[in-house]
Coordinates of C-alpha atoms and ligand atoms in Angstrom, one line a residue:
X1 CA 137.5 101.3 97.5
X2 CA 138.9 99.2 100.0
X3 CA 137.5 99.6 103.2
X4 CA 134.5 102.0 104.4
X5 CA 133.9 103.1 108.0
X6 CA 130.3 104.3 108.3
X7 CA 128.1 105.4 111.6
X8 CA 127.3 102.1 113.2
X9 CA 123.8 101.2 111.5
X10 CA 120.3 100.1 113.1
X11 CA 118.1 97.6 111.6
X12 CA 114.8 98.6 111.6
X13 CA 112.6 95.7 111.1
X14 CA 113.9 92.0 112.6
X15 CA 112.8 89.1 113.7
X16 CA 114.9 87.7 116.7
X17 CA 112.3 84.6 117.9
X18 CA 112.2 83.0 121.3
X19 CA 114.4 81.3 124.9
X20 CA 117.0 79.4 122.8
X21 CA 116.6 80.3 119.3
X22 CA 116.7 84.4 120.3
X23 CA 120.0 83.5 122.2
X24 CA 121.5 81.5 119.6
X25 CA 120.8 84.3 116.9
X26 CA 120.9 87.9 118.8
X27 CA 124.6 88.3 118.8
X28 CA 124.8 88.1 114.9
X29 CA 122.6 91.3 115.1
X30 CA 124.2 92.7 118.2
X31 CA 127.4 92.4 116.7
X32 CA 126.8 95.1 113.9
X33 CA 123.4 96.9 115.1
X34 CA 123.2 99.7 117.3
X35 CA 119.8 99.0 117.7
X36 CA 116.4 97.1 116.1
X37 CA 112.9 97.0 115.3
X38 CA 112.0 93.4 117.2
X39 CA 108.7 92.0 115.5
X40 CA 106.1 90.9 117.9
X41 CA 105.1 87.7 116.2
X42 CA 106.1 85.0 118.7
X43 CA 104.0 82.3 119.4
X44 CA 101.5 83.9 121.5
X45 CA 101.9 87.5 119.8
X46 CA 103.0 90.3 121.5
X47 CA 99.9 91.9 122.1
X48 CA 100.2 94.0 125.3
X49 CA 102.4 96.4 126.9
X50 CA 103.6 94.2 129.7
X51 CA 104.2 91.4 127.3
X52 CA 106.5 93.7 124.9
X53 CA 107.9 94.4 128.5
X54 CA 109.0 91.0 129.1
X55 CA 110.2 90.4 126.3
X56 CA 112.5 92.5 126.4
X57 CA 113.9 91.8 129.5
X58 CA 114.4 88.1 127.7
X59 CA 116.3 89.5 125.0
X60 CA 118.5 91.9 127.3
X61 CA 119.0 88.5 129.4
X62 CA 120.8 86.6 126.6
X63 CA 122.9 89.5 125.3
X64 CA 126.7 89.0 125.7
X65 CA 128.5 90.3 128.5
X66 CA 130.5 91.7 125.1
X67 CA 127.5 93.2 123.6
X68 CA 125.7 94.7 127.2
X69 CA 125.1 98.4 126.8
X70 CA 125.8 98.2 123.5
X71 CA 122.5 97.2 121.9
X72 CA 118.9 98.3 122.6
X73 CA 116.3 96.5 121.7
X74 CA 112.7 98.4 120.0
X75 CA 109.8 96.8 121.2
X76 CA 106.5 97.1 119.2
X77 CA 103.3 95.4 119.5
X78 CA 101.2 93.3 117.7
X79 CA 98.0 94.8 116.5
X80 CA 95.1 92.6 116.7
X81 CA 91.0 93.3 116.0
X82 CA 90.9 94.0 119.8
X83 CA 93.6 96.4 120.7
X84 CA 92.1 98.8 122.7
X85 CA 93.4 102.4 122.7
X86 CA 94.3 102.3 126.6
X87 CA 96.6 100.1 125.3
X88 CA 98.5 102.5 122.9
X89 CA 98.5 105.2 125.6
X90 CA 100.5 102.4 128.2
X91 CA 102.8 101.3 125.4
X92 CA 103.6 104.9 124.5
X93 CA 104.3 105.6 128.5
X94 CA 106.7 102.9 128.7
X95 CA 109.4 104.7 126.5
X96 CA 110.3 101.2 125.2
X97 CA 107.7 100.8 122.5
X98 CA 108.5 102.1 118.7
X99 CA 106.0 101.2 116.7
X100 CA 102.3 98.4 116.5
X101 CA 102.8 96.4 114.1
X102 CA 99.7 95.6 111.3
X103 CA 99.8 92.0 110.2
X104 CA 96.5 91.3 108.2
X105 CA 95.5 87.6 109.6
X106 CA 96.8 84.6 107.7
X107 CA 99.5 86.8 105.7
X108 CA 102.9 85.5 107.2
X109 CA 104.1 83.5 109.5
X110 CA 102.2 83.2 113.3
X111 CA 99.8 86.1 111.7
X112 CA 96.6 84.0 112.6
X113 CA 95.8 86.5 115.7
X114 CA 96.2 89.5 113.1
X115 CA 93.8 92.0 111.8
X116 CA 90.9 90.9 109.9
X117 CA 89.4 93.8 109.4
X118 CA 91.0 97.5 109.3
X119 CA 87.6 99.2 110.5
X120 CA 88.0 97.2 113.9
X121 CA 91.0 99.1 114.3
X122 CA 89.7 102.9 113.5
X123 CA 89.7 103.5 117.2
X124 CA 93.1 102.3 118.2
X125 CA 94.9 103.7 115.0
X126 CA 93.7 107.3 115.9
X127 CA 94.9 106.7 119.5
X128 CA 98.4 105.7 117.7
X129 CA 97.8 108.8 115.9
X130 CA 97.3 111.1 118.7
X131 CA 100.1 109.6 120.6
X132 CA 102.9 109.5 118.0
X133 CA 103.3 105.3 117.6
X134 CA 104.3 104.3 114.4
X135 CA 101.7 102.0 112.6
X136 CA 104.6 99.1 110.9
X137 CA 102.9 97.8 107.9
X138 CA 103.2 94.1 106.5
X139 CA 101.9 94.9 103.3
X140 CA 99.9 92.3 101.4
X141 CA 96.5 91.4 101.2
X142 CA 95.6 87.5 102.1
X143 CA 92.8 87.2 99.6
X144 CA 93.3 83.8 98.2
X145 CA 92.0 84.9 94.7
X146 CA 95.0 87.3 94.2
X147 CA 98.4 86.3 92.6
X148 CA 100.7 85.9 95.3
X149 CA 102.9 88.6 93.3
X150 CA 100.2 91.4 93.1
X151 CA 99.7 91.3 97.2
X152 CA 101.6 93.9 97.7
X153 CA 100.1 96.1 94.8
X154 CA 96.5 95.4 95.8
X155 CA 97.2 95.7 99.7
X156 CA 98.5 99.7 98.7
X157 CA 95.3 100.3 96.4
X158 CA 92.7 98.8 99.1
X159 CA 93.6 99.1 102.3
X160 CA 96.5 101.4 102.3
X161 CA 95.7 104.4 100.7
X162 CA 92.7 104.7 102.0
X163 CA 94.6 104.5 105.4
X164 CA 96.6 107.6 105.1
X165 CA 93.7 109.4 104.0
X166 CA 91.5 108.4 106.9
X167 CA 94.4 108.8 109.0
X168 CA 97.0 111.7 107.4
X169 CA 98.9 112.2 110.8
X170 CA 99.4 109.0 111.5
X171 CA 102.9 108.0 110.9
X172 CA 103.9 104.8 108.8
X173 CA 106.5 102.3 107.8
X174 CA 105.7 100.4 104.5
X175 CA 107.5 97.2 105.6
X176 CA 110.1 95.6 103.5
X177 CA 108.7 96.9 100.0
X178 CA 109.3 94.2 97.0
X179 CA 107.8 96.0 94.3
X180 CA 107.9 99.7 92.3
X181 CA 104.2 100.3 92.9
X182 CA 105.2 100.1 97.0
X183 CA 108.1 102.7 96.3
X184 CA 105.9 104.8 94.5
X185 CA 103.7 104.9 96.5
X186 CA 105.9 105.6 99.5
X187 CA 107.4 108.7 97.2
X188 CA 104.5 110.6 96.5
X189 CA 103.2 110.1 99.9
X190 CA 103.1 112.1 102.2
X191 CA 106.2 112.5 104.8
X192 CA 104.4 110.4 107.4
X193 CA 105.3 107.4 105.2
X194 CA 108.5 106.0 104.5
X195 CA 109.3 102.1 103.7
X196 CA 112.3 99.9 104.5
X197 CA 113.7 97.7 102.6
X198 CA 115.7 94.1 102.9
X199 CA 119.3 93.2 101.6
X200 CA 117.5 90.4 99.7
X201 CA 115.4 92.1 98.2
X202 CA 118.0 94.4 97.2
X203 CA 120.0 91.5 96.0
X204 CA 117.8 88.4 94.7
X205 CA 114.9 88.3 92.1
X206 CA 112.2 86.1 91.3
X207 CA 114.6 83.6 89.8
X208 CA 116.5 83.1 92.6
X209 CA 113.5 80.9 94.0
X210 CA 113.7 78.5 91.3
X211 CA 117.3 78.1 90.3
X212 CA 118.1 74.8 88.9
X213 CA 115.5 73.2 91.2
X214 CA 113.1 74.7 94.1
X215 CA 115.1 76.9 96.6
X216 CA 113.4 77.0 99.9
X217 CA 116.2 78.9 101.2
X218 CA 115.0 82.0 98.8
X219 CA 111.6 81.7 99.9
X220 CA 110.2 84.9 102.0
X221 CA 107.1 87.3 102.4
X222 CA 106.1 89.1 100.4
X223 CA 108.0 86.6 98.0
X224 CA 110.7 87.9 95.4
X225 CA 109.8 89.9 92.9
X226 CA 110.9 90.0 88.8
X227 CA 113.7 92.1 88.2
X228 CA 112.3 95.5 87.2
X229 CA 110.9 95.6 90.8
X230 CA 114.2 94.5 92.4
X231 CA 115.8 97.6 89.9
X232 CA 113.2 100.1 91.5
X233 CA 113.8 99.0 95.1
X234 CA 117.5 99.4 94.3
X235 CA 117.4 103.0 92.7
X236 CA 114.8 104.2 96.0
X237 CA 117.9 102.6 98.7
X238 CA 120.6 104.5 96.8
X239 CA 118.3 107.5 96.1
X240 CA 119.2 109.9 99.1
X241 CA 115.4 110.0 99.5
X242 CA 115.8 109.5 103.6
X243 CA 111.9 107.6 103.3
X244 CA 113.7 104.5 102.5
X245 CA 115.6 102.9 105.1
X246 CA 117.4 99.4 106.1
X247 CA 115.4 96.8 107.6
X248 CA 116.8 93.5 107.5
X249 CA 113.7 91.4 108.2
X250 CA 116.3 88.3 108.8
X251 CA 113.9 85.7 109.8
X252 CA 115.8 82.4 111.0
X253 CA 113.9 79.1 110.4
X254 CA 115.3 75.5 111.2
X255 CA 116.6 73.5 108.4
X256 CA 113.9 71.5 109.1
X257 CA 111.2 74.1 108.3
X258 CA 112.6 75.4 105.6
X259 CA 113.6 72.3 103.7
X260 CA 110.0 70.4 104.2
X261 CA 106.9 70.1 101.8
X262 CA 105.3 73.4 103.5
X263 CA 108.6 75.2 103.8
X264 CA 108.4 78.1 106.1
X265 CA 108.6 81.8 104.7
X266 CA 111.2 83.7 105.8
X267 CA 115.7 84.7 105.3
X268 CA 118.2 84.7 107.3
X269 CA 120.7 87.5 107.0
X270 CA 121.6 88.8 110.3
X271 CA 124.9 87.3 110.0
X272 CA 126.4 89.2 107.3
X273 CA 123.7 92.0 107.1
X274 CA 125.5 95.2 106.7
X275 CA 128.0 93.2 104.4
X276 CA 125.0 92.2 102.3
X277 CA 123.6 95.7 101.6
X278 CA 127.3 96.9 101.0
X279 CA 127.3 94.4 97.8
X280 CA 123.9 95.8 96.6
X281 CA 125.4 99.1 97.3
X282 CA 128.9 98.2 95.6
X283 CA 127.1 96.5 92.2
X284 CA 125.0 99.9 92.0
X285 CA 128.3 102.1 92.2
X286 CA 126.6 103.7 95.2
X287 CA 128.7 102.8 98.6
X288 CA 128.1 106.0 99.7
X289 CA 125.1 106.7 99.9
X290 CA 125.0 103.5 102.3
X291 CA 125.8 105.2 105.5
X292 CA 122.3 107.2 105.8
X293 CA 120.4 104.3 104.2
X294 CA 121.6 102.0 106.8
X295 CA 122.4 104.7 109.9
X296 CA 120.7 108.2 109.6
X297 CA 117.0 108.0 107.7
X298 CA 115.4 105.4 110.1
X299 CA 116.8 106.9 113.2
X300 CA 115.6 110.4 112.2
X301 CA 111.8 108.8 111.1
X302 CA 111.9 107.1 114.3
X303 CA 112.5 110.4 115.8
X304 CA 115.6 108.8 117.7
X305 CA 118.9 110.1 118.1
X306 CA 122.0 108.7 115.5
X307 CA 124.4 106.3 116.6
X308 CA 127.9 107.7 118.0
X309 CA 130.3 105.9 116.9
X310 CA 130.8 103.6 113.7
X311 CA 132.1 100.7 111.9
X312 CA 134.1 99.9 109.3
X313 CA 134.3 97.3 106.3
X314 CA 137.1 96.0 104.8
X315 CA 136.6 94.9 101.1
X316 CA 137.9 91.0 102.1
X317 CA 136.6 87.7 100.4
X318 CA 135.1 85.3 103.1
X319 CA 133.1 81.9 102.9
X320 CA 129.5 82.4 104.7
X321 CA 129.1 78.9 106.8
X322 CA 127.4 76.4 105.5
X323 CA 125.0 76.4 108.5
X324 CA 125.3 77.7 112.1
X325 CA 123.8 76.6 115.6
X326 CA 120.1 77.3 116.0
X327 CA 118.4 76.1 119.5
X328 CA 119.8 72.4 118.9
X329 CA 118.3 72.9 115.4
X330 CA 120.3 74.2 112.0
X331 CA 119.9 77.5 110.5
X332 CA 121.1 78.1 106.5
X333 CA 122.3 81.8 106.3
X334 CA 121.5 83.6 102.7
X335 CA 124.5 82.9 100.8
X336 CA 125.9 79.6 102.9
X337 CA 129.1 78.5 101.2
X338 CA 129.4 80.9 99.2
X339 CA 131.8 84.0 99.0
X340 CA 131.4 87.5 100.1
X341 CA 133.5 90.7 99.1
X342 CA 132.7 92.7 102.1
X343 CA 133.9 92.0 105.7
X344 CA 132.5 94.2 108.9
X345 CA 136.1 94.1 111.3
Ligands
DOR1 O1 109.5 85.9 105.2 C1 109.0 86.3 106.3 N1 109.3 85.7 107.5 N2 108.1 87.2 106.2 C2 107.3 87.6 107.2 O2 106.5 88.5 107.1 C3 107.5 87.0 108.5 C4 108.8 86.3 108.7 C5 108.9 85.4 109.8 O3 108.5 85.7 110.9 O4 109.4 84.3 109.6
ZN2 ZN1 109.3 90.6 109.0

């Protein structure tokens, strides 16, 4: 194959950051994206309805003249031990918020103001329940006696299971699954619960941290997995099963905080995302069954119509840069000089 032409996709979990860094790394999203999932955790959180509000507003502000009307930002909001269930009501009312997104405190990056405690929550969850708002789930527990590769596995036996069964209406998006005990658990769940899933976790495993020397630049949360898990997150993508779904997660970090003696967590893929899940795609002979990964299943979870019109991908070698402008600041893209087979026209 040569060149695919597929609905133009949305991603449905990304990080786009703040004032100069969300303009200087928007349009890469823009650019392919119909729409996105924008996670709430700026510095402070995104915790109310008129905050999600105004941000918004900030990243409509710095959208191309090019790109106007032709992206819409998701808002969601940061859940937090105080959220009170008024609050889910207003965000519901204003039509612009998706989802509340569950960061257990000290997980990930800016998580501090997250949620220590699930039972603090009871209220506001049913209220999410009653009102139809998507509960987005980082999943890993921040015990510091667990192996930072079984986080994900003992997040779904503690807190998550007994989640959906204290809440079975509620609706829920496993975030960026890494491992084959998060897809099967999001298989034999029930339909409220579906998962998305990164290019680079589609792409990398665990050895990809540590190749030929420390890599900070393959250094993300939840963290890589070994290759049996990256095997089971590619068979659920290219499954058909419409619970899995793209989300990029492209997290841009300076240079600087990557490449430092406390690197920050986090990818960035937003400028050759859809070209990065056609070469999972491609290696697992399974191009088409990318167009309702990438355009149809999280759309139709999200309950939201399905893009119009589409792009297309010529099968073209090109050099990813080296680095690219980031608020004064540099940003590594995943894969900087090296070569890609797929090019979005
Ligand atoms: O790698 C990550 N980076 N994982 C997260 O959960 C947060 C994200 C970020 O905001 O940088
Ligand atoms: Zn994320």
């Amino acid at each position: 194959m040569t060149s695919i032409t597929i609905t133009r996709p949305d991603d449905w979990h990304l990080h786009l950051r703040d004032s100069e860094q969300l303009r200087a790394v928007l349009p890469y999203t823009a650019r392919q994206f119909a729409r996105a999932i924008i996670m709430p955790n700026l510095k402070p959180p995104v915790v109310t309805t008129d905050m999600a509000l105004a941000y918004r507003a900030r990243i409509l502000a710095v959208l191309p003249t090019a790109l106007q009307s032709n992206f819409e930002p998701l808002m969601t909001l940061y859940l937090t031990d105080n959220t009170p269930p008024a609050e889910i009501v207003r965000a519901k009312e204003s039509g612009v918020i998706h989802g509340v997104k569950l960061y257990p405190a000290g997980a990930t990056t800016n998580s501090d103001a997250g949620v220590t405690d699930m039972a603090k929550c009871y209220a506001t969850l049913e209220a999410m329940e009653q009102n139809n708002l998507p509960l987005l789930v980082h999943g890993e527990v921040t015990d510091s006696d667990v192996d930072v590769f079984d986080k994900e596995k003992v997040f779904i036996d503690r807190i998550l299971m007994p989640l959906t069964q204290r809440f079975p209406s509620l609706r829920i998006v496993f975030e960026h699954v890494t491992t084959r005990d998060a897809v099967a658990f999001v298989e034999q769940a029930s339909s409220n619960v579906a998962a998305t899933i990164t290019a680079h976790h589609l792409l990398l495993n665990r050895n990809a941290i540590f190749q030929e020397g420390i890599r900070p630049h393959h250094f993300c949360l939840p963290v890589l997995k070994r290759e049996i898990h990256r095997q089971a997150l590619l068979e659920a993508a290219i499954s058909g099963n419409p619970k899995f779904f793209l989300g990029t997660d492209s997290a841009p970090h300076s240079q600087a905080n990557k490449e430092n003696a406390c690197g920050c967590a986090g990818i960035f893929t937003a400028h050759a995302a859809i070209e990065l899940y056609a070469t999972a795609f491609e290696q697992a002979d399974a191009l088409d069954k990318l167009e309702a990964f990438a355009s149809f299943y999280g759309a139709d979870f999200y309950q939201l119509p399905h893009n119009k019109d589409f792009i297309t991908l010529n099968k073209e070698n090109w050099v990813v840069p080296e680095q690219l402008e980031f608020a004064g600041e540099r940003l590594i893209p995943l894969y900087a000089r090296e070569s890609l087979a797929w090019k979005m026209t």
